[in-house]
Amino acid sequence: MPAVSKNYIHTNQKLSRQPLGKTVQNAGSVALRLGFLQCTIGPMTTTPLSDGPEQTPLTAATVMRYHLCWKHRDLDGVMALYHPDIQYHDFFQNRVLGFTQLRDYVRASLPHEAGEDIVHSDRIRVDGCTAFIQYQVTVQGGDGLVAFQSSEAITVRDGLIWRINEYATLVRGDAKGSPAGGPRPATSRLGLSPRQLSTMAQDLEHYFQAQRPYLDPELDLQQVADESGYSRNQISYLLNQVLGQSFYRYVNQARLQHLLSRLDNSCAAAPVDDLAFNAGFNSLSAFYKCFREHTGLSPKAYLKQISLRART
């Protein structure tokens, strides 16, 4: 257990050099103060919580165990650290979960692999019975990485986690570097937290790599939803609002990658149009547009480059 000094502990995680956005910083500041208030008076309770300096190392130890259980994907370990009267406020989804709802929530949110796409952007800060965590959840988007800046204010009571206030905001730059904007659907109806969106993006990528559904020229959103286990609305939200691309653009990019791998593996002698149809494109105009957007070249010019490289 790292030593506690100046009311914070180190997590031994790789720290991001990028500062959190103002939205999360402000939310985090409010969350920490709110958490402090909760542990002093507590809603619906007449028993004040211990919040003196002697409580800081106890809170730090509980939150560190909680952090490590998430890191190692220990579902039972996470659940064992929740107080029976816990209230988990997920402000990204605008919902509050109790103990009986949290097991499915945590199971869906745990990363599939250790350390997967979650980077702590600050040390864990602890004051009395409240701890504050800031982290980034990243997803590979159509034009680069997409990040959720997230923070949690955690209140500990009787050695267990009694309250969590979680805030998150989507930070995505377009081609000009401006942040993502525009309306988004009610995420409470979609049932997806930032961590769940990250897991969903990886599930979708693995499904496309392993099953190669894009080879079917008639592939549609409903088929992907049926096969992946996610709803149409969840997939649409992930692609449109998070990754910044339509379903058909996502599918055509997978088809193009399939075709390019064939061209680069000494298959350039085959007619490109035939390769396009074999990769799942059902329109040559869509294929040529996608090809030029991705490579900056026409198929003919691209094949010429391959031929020149083979001769050198």
mmCIF file of C-alpha atoms in Angstrom:
data_model
loop_
_atom_site.group_PDB
_atom_site.id
_atom_site.type_symbol
_atom_site.label_atom_id
_atom_site.label_comp_id
_atom_site.label_asym_id
_atom_site.label_seq_id
_atom_site.Cartn_x
_atom_site.Cartn_y
_atom_site.Cartn_z
ATOM 1 C CA MET A 1 0.000 0.000 0.000
ATOM 2 C CA PRO A 2 1.605 3.327 -1.010
ATOM 3 C CA ALA A 3 2.217 5.768 1.823
ATOM 4 C CA VAL A 4 -0.290 8.568 2.290
ATOM 5 C CA SER A 5 1.093 12.088 2.315
ATOM 6 C CA LYS A 6 -0.440 15.480 1.686
ATOM 7 C CA ASN A 7 -3.867 13.835 1.441
ATOM 8 C CA TYR A 8 -3.230 11.785 -1.678
ATOM 9 C CA ILE A 9 -1.861 8.429 -2.751
ATOM 10 C CA HIS A 10 -0.119 7.321 -5.923
ATOM 11 C CA THR A 11 -1.772 4.643 -8.054
ATOM 12 C CA ASN A 12 1.397 3.387 -9.797
ATOM 13 C CA GLN A 13 -0.477 3.791 -13.060
ATOM 14 C CA LYS A 14 0.859 5.458 -16.188
ATOM 15 C CA LEU A 15 -0.252 9.091 -15.944
ATOM 16 C CA SER A 16 -1.470 11.059 -18.941
ATOM 17 C CA ARG A 17 0.315 14.343 -19.680
ATOM 18 C CA GLN A 18 -2.906 15.795 -21.051
ATOM 19 C CA PRO A 19 -4.912 17.913 -18.556
ATOM 20 C CA LEU A 20 -8.541 17.175 -18.022
ATOM 21 C CA GLY A 21 -11.067 19.371 -19.793
ATOM 22 C CA LYS A 22 -12.723 22.155 -17.850
ATOM 23 C CA THR A 23 -16.007 20.274 -17.809
ATOM 24 C CA VAL A 24 -14.616 17.331 -15.873
ATOM 25 C CA GLN A 25 -12.402 19.506 -13.679
ATOM 26 C CA ASN A 26 -15.397 21.570 -12.613
ATOM 27 C CA ALA A 27 -17.547 18.480 -12.169
ATOM 28 C CA GLY A 28 -14.779 16.836 -10.175
ATOM 29 C CA SER A 29 -14.445 19.846 -7.881
ATOM 30 C CA VAL A 30 -18.176 19.834 -7.231
ATOM 31 C CA ALA A 31 -18.117 16.054 -6.800
ATOM 32 C CA LEU A 32 -15.366 16.167 -4.190
ATOM 33 C CA ARG A 33 -17.175 18.857 -2.193
ATOM 34 C CA LEU A 34 -20.446 16.965 -2.555
ATOM 35 C CA GLY A 35 -18.815 13.754 -1.411
ATOM 36 C CA PHE A 36 -17.350 15.574 1.606
ATOM 37 C CA LEU A 37 -20.774 16.897 2.535
ATOM 38 C CA GLN A 38 -22.311 13.460 2.193
ATOM 39 C CA CYS A 39 -19.820 11.885 4.542
ATOM 40 C CA THR A 40 -20.458 14.655 7.125
ATOM 41 C CA ILE A 41 -24.243 14.657 7.251
ATOM 42 C CA GLY A 42 -25.286 11.860 4.859
ATOM 43 C CA PRO A 43 -28.730 11.794 3.261
ATOM 44 C CA MET A 44 -31.399 9.946 5.212
ATOM 45 C CA THR A 45 -29.107 9.278 8.191
ATOM 46 C CA THR A 46 -28.687 10.882 11.606
ATOM 47 C CA THR A 47 -25.291 9.334 12.352
ATOM 48 C CA PRO A 48 -22.394 11.548 11.233
ATOM 49 C CA LEU A 49 -19.528 9.790 9.509
ATOM 50 C CA SER A 50 -15.994 9.928 10.790
ATOM 51 C CA ASP A 51 -14.227 12.506 8.654
ATOM 52 C CA GLY A 52 -11.122 13.481 10.572
ATOM 53 C CA PRO A 53 -7.530 13.052 9.389
ATOM 54 C CA GLU A 54 -7.438 9.605 10.985
ATOM 55 C CA GLN A 55 -10.002 8.502 8.378
ATOM 56 C CA THR A 56 -7.794 9.414 5.387
ATOM 57 C CA PRO A 57 -5.524 6.285 5.378
ATOM 58 C CA LEU A 58 -8.561 4.026 5.896
ATOM 59 C CA THR A 59 -10.352 5.605 2.949
ATOM 60 C CA ALA A 60 -7.162 5.411 0.881
ATOM 61 C CA ALA A 61 -6.783 1.689 1.593
ATOM 62 C CA THR A 62 -10.392 0.939 0.616
ATOM 63 C CA VAL A 63 -10.249 2.964 -2.599
ATOM 64 C CA MET A 64 -6.893 1.453 -3.576
ATOM 65 C CA ARG A 65 -8.364 -2.061 -3.200
ATOM 66 C CA TYR A 66 -11.324 -0.940 -5.286
ATOM 67 C CA HIS A 67 -9.005 0.453 -7.974
ATOM 68 C CA LEU A 68 -6.974 -2.767 -8.104
ATOM 69 C CA CYS A 69 -10.105 -4.932 -8.335
ATOM 70 C CA TRP A 70 -11.172 -2.932 -11.406
ATOM 71 C CA LYS A 71 -7.687 -3.201 -12.872
ATOM 72 C CA HIS A 72 -7.618 -6.992 -12.435
ATOM 73 C CA ARG A 73 -11.250 -7.491 -13.515
ATOM 74 C CA ASP A 74 -12.238 -8.958 -10.144
ATOM 75 C CA LEU A 75 -16.041 -8.708 -10.144
ATOM 76 C CA ASP A 76 -16.496 -10.358 -6.750
ATOM 77 C CA GLY A 77 -13.764 -8.141 -5.290
ATOM 78 C CA VAL A 78 -15.485 -4.993 -6.540
ATOM 79 C CA MET A 79 -18.861 -6.086 -5.169
ATOM 80 C CA ALA A 80 -17.357 -6.978 -1.780
ATOM 81 C CA LEU A 81 -16.250 -3.364 -1.353
ATOM 82 C CA TYR A 82 -19.738 -1.891 -1.833
ATOM 83 C CA HIS A 83 -21.755 -0.931 1.242
ATOM 84 C CA PRO A 84 -25.218 -2.588 1.359
ATOM 85 C CA ASP A 85 -26.752 0.926 1.221
ATOM 86 C CA ILE A 86 -24.570 2.162 -1.645
ATOM 87 C CA GLN A 87 -25.921 4.683 -4.129
ATOM 88 C CA TYR A 88 -24.000 4.877 -7.415
ATOM 89 C CA HIS A 89 -24.828 8.149 -9.237
ATOM 90 C CA ASP A 90 -23.910 7.832 -12.912
ATOM 91 C CA PHE A 91 -24.418 11.363 -14.203
ATOM 92 C CA PHE A 92 -23.381 10.460 -17.770
ATOM 93 C CA GLN A 93 -26.415 8.182 -17.988
ATOM 94 C CA ASN A 94 -28.471 10.232 -15.511
ATOM 95 C CA ARG A 95 -29.274 7.210 -13.353
ATOM 96 C CA VAL A 96 -28.810 6.014 -9.775
ATOM 97 C CA LEU A 97 -28.034 2.370 -8.999
ATOM 98 C CA GLY A 98 -28.355 0.465 -5.755
ATOM 99 C CA PHE A 99 -26.484 -2.608 -4.581
ATOM 100 C CA THR A 100 -28.738 -5.149 -6.314
ATOM 101 C CA GLN A 101 -28.315 -3.391 -9.694
ATOM 102 C CA LEU A 102 -24.572 -2.963 -9.545
ATOM 103 C CA ARG A 103 -23.396 -6.491 -10.257
ATOM 104 C CA ASP A 104 -24.689 -6.470 -13.844
ATOM 105 C CA TYR A 105 -23.528 -2.866 -14.272
ATOM 106 C CA VAL A 106 -19.986 -3.663 -13.133
ATOM 107 C CA ARG A 107 -19.830 -6.905 -15.138
ATOM 108 C CA ALA A 108 -20.692 -4.989 -18.315
ATOM 109 C CA SER A 109 -18.166 -2.253 -17.501
ATOM 110 C CA LEU A 110 -15.103 -4.324 -16.589
ATOM 111 C CA PRO A 111 -12.345 -4.293 -19.240
ATOM 112 C CA HIS A 112 -11.864 -7.526 -21.168
ATOM 113 C CA GLU A 113 -8.104 -7.412 -20.663
ATOM 114 C CA ALA A 114 -5.959 -6.027 -17.869
ATOM 115 C CA GLY A 115 -5.232 -2.333 -18.233
ATOM 116 C CA GLU A 116 -7.409 -2.057 -21.324
ATOM 117 C CA ASP A 117 -7.842 1.517 -22.566
ATOM 118 C CA ILE A 118 -8.169 3.128 -19.113
ATOM 119 C CA VAL A 119 -5.442 5.597 -18.109
ATOM 120 C CA HIS A 120 -5.503 7.503 -14.818
ATOM 121 C CA SER A 121 -4.873 11.160 -15.555
ATOM 122 C CA ASP A 122 -4.199 12.192 -11.964
ATOM 123 C CA ARG A 123 -3.239 10.641 -8.629
ATOM 124 C CA ILE A 124 -5.987 9.396 -6.365
ATOM 125 C CA ARG A 125 -6.710 12.238 -3.959
ATOM 126 C CA VAL A 126 -8.059 11.456 -0.478
ATOM 127 C CA ASP A 127 -9.432 13.717 2.260
ATOM 128 C CA GLY A 128 -11.154 12.151 5.240
ATOM 129 C CA CYS A 129 -13.847 9.769 4.046
ATOM 130 C CA THR A 130 -13.835 11.021 0.427
ATOM 131 C CA ALA A 131 -11.546 10.047 -2.483
ATOM 132 C CA PHE A 132 -11.433 11.566 -5.947
ATOM 133 C CA ILE A 133 -10.307 9.643 -9.073
ATOM 134 C CA GLN A 134 -9.778 11.040 -12.587
ATOM 135 C CA TYR A 135 -9.189 8.844 -15.630
ATOM 136 C CA GLN A 136 -9.566 8.607 -19.395
ATOM 137 C CA VAL A 137 -11.385 5.876 -21.312
ATOM 138 C CA THR A 138 -10.220 5.757 -24.940
ATOM 139 C CA VAL A 139 -11.869 4.264 -28.010
ATOM 140 C CA GLN A 140 -10.445 3.989 -31.526
ATOM 141 C CA GLY A 141 -12.620 6.171 -33.740
ATOM 142 C CA GLY A 142 -12.843 6.550 -37.487
ATOM 143 C CA ASP A 143 -10.481 9.550 -37.476
ATOM 144 C CA GLY A 144 -8.311 8.695 -34.475
ATOM 145 C CA LEU A 145 -8.740 8.172 -30.755
ATOM 146 C CA VAL A 146 -11.881 9.249 -28.937
ATOM 147 C CA ALA A 147 -11.636 9.868 -25.191
ATOM 148 C CA PHE A 148 -14.066 10.056 -22.318
ATOM 149 C CA GLN A 149 -12.744 12.256 -19.516
ATOM 150 C CA SER A 150 -14.175 10.781 -16.328
ATOM 151 C CA SER A 151 -14.059 11.421 -12.609
ATOM 152 C CA GLU A 152 -15.459 9.743 -9.508
ATOM 153 C CA ALA A 153 -16.035 11.107 -6.009
ATOM 154 C CA ILE A 154 -16.104 8.099 -3.680
ATOM 155 C CA THR A 155 -17.363 8.209 -0.076
ATOM 156 C CA VAL A 156 -16.319 5.438 2.324
ATOM 157 C CA ARG A 157 -18.337 4.381 5.371
ATOM 158 C CA ASP A 158 -17.455 1.565 7.762
ATOM 159 C CA GLY A 159 -14.595 0.534 5.456
ATOM 160 C CA LEU A 160 -16.946 0.115 2.466
ATOM 161 C CA ILE A 161 -17.880 2.323 -0.475
ATOM 162 C CA TRP A 162 -21.130 4.059 0.411
ATOM 163 C CA ARG A 163 -21.533 6.705 -2.324
ATOM 164 C CA ILE A 164 -20.092 7.182 -5.815
ATOM 165 C CA ASN A 165 -20.709 10.261 -7.953
ATOM 166 C CA GLU A 166 -19.401 9.555 -11.462
ATOM 167 C CA TYR A 167 -19.094 12.257 -14.133
ATOM 168 C CA ALA A 168 -17.942 11.864 -17.736
ATOM 169 C CA THR A 169 -17.779 13.914 -20.909
ATOM 170 C CA LEU A 170 -16.947 12.915 -24.464
ATOM 171 C CA VAL A 171 -13.911 14.646 -26.004
ATOM 172 C CA ARG A 172 -13.464 14.044 -29.701
ATOM 173 C CA GLY A 173 -11.629 16.205 -32.233
ATOM 174 C CA ASP A 174 -12.740 16.396 -35.848
ATOM 175 C CA ALA A 175 -10.368 16.833 -38.756
ATOM 176 C CA LYS A 176 -9.851 20.493 -37.765
ATOM 177 C CA GLY A 177 -9.251 19.693 -34.132
ATOM 178 C CA SER A 178 -12.495 21.123 -32.798
ATOM 179 C CA PRO A 179 -14.365 19.222 -30.075
ATOM 180 C CA ALA A 180 -17.339 17.060 -30.792
ATOM 181 C CA GLY A 181 -20.699 18.763 -30.617
ATOM 182 C CA GLY A 182 -24.307 18.351 -31.493
ATOM 183 C CA PRO A 183 -27.154 16.692 -29.642
ATOM 184 C CA ARG A 184 -26.906 13.192 -28.243
ATOM 185 C CA PRO A 185 -29.674 10.765 -27.347
ATOM 186 C CA ALA A 186 -30.636 10.107 -23.750
ATOM 187 C CA THR A 187 -27.875 7.759 -22.632
ATOM 188 C CA SER A 188 -29.987 6.566 -19.725
ATOM 189 C CA ARG A 189 -32.202 4.827 -22.276
ATOM 190 C CA LEU A 190 -29.179 3.247 -23.960
ATOM 191 C CA GLY A 191 -27.763 1.846 -20.721
ATOM 192 C CA LEU A 192 -24.113 2.519 -21.607
ATOM 193 C CA SER A 193 -21.437 4.060 -19.407
ATOM 194 C CA PRO A 194 -18.115 5.296 -20.878
ATOM 195 C CA ARG A 195 -16.422 2.064 -19.816
ATOM 196 C CA GLN A 196 -19.225 0.048 -21.405
ATOM 197 C CA LEU A 197 -18.908 2.060 -24.624
ATOM 198 C CA SER A 198 -15.189 1.261 -24.700
ATOM 199 C CA THR A 199 -15.914 -2.443 -24.207
ATOM 200 C CA MET A 200 -18.621 -2.324 -26.861
ATOM 201 C CA ALA A 201 -16.259 -0.739 -29.407
ATOM 202 C CA GLN A 202 -13.738 -3.517 -28.823
ATOM 203 C CA ASP A 203 -16.452 -6.202 -29.022
ATOM 204 C CA LEU A 204 -17.569 -4.797 -32.367
ATOM 205 C CA GLU A 205 -14.010 -4.665 -33.698
ATOM 206 C CA HIS A 206 -13.287 -8.235 -32.594
ATOM 207 C CA TYR A 207 -16.563 -9.436 -34.133
ATOM 208 C CA PHE A 208 -15.686 -7.856 -37.487
ATOM 209 C CA GLN A 209 -12.158 -9.285 -37.410
ATOM 210 C CA ALA A 210 -13.169 -12.809 -36.413
ATOM 211 C CA GLN A 211 -16.471 -13.280 -38.261
ATOM 212 C CA ARG A 212 -15.884 -10.911 -41.225
ATOM 213 C CA PRO A 213 -19.600 -10.087 -41.621
ATOM 214 C CA TYR A 214 -18.693 -7.244 -43.996
ATOM 215 C CA LEU A 215 -18.149 -9.822 -46.770
ATOM 216 C CA ASP A 216 -21.926 -10.049 -47.048
ATOM 217 C CA PRO A 217 -22.972 -7.263 -49.468
ATOM 218 C CA GLU A 218 -26.438 -7.194 -47.867
ATOM 219 C CA LEU A 219 -25.141 -6.673 -44.307
ATOM 220 C CA ASP A 220 -27.280 -4.260 -42.306
ATOM 221 C CA LEU A 221 -27.405 -2.827 -38.811
ATOM 222 C CA GLN A 222 -30.018 -5.283 -37.567
ATOM 223 C CA GLN A 223 -27.841 -8.271 -38.506
ATOM 224 C CA VAL A 224 -24.879 -6.839 -36.585
ATOM 225 C CA ALA A 225 -27.114 -6.138 -33.584
ATOM 226 C CA ASP A 226 -28.466 -9.702 -33.626
ATOM 227 C CA GLU A 227 -24.993 -11.237 -33.861
ATOM 228 C CA SER A 228 -23.185 -8.933 -31.413
ATOM 229 C CA GLY A 229 -25.825 -8.876 -28.677
ATOM 230 C CA TYR A 230 -26.123 -5.086 -28.618
ATOM 231 C CA SER A 231 -29.200 -3.137 -29.658
ATOM 232 C CA ARG A 232 -29.490 -1.133 -32.870
ATOM 233 C CA ASN A 233 -29.684 2.103 -30.871
ATOM 234 C CA GLN A 234 -26.554 1.264 -28.879
ATOM 235 C CA ILE A 235 -24.534 0.499 -32.018
ATOM 236 C CA SER A 236 -25.837 3.619 -33.755
ATOM 237 C CA TYR A 237 -24.913 5.784 -30.763
ATOM 238 C CA LEU A 238 -21.421 4.304 -30.594
ATOM 239 C CA LEU A 239 -20.767 4.799 -34.307
ATOM 240 C CA ASN A 240 -22.482 8.156 -34.840
ATOM 241 C CA GLN A 241 -21.922 10.030 -31.591
ATOM 242 C CA VAL A 242 -18.687 8.456 -30.308
ATOM 243 C CA LEU A 243 -16.738 7.249 -33.329
ATOM 244 C CA GLY A 244 -18.091 9.931 -35.627
ATOM 245 C CA GLN A 245 -19.088 7.785 -38.591
ATOM 246 C CA SER A 246 -22.125 6.076 -40.064
ATOM 247 C CA PHE A 247 -22.738 2.344 -39.983
ATOM 248 C CA TYR A 248 -22.118 1.982 -43.717
ATOM 249 C CA ARG A 249 -18.882 3.944 -43.546
ATOM 250 C CA TYR A 250 -17.685 1.673 -40.737
ATOM 251 C CA VAL A 251 -18.586 -1.428 -42.775
ATOM 252 C CA ASN A 252 -17.004 -0.104 -45.977
ATOM 253 C CA GLN A 253 -13.779 0.693 -44.150
ATOM 254 C CA ALA A 254 -13.636 -2.927 -42.982
ATOM 255 C CA ARG A 255 -14.247 -4.079 -46.561
ATOM 256 C CA LEU A 256 -11.509 -1.801 -47.855
ATOM 257 C CA GLN A 257 -8.989 -3.075 -45.278
ATOM 258 C CA HIS A 258 -9.825 -6.615 -46.371
ATOM 259 C CA LEU A 259 -9.261 -5.696 -50.022
ATOM 260 C CA LEU A 260 -6.005 -3.796 -49.357
ATOM 261 C CA SER A 261 -4.579 -6.776 -47.493
ATOM 262 C CA ARG A 262 -5.236 -8.873 -50.593
ATOM 263 C CA LEU A 263 -3.552 -6.317 -52.849
ATOM 264 C CA ASP A 264 -0.529 -6.063 -50.581
ATOM 265 C CA ASN A 265 -0.190 -9.854 -50.472
ATOM 266 C CA SER A 266 0.814 -10.152 -54.116
ATOM 267 C CA CYS A 267 -2.754 -10.429 -55.390
ATOM 268 C CA ALA A 268 -2.518 -7.287 -57.484
ATOM 269 C CA ALA A 269 -2.898 -9.345 -60.681
ATOM 270 C CA ALA A 270 -6.596 -9.939 -59.926
ATOM 271 C CA PRO A 271 -9.046 -7.382 -61.341
ATOM 272 C CA VAL A 272 -9.691 -4.720 -58.727
ATOM 273 C CA ASP A 273 -13.410 -4.635 -59.461
ATOM 274 C CA ASP A 274 -13.636 -8.380 -58.734
ATOM 275 C CA LEU A 275 -11.738 -7.901 -55.473
ATOM 276 C CA ALA A 276 -14.130 -5.118 -54.519
ATOM 277 C CA PHE A 277 -17.186 -7.304 -55.022
ATOM 278 C CA ASN A 278 -15.509 -10.203 -53.192
ATOM 279 C CA ALA A 279 -14.835 -7.873 -50.249
ATOM 280 C CA GLY A 280 -18.550 -7.103 -49.943
ATOM 281 C CA PHE A 281 -18.906 -3.856 -51.895
ATOM 282 C CA ASN A 282 -22.142 -3.900 -53.856
ATOM 283 C CA SER A 283 -21.433 -0.643 -55.678
ATOM 284 C CA LEU A 284 -18.294 0.268 -57.617
ATOM 285 C CA SER A 285 -18.939 3.972 -57.096
ATOM 286 C CA ALA A 286 -19.000 3.432 -53.303
ATOM 287 C CA PHE A 287 -15.823 1.373 -53.579
ATOM 288 C CA TYR A 288 -13.909 3.987 -55.600
ATOM 289 C CA LYS A 289 -15.012 6.785 -53.259
ATOM 290 C CA CYS A 290 -13.976 4.820 -50.166
ATOM 291 C CA PHE A 291 -10.673 3.804 -51.768
ATOM 292 C CA ARG A 292 -9.695 7.374 -52.674
ATOM 293 C CA GLU A 293 -10.724 8.759 -49.278
ATOM 294 C CA HIS A 294 -8.543 6.207 -47.514
ATOM 295 C CA THR A 295 -5.468 6.082 -49.764
ATOM 296 C CA GLY A 296 -5.599 9.403 -51.586
ATOM 297 C CA LEU A 297 -5.107 7.463 -54.836
ATOM 298 C CA SER A 298 -7.193 5.746 -57.463
ATOM 299 C CA PRO A 299 -7.000 1.933 -57.487
ATOM 300 C CA LYS A 300 -4.962 2.117 -60.695
ATOM 301 C CA ALA A 301 -2.382 4.459 -59.167
ATOM 302 C CA TYR A 302 -2.244 2.356 -56.007
ATOM 303 C CA LEU A 303 -1.569 -0.815 -58.027
ATOM 304 C CA LYS A 304 1.172 0.998 -59.893
ATOM 305 C CA GLN A 305 2.864 1.836 -56.594
ATOM 306 C CA ILE A 306 2.679 -1.806 -55.532
ATOM 307 C CA SER A 307 4.245 -2.858 -58.837
ATOM 308 C CA LEU A 308 7.088 -0.360 -58.453
ATOM 309 C CA ARG A 309 7.785 -1.497 -54.880
ATOM 310 C CA ALA A 310 7.931 -5.118 -56.020
ATOM 311 C CA ARG A 311 10.635 -4.278 -58.566
ATOM 312 C CA THR A 312 12.928 -2.522 -56.103
#
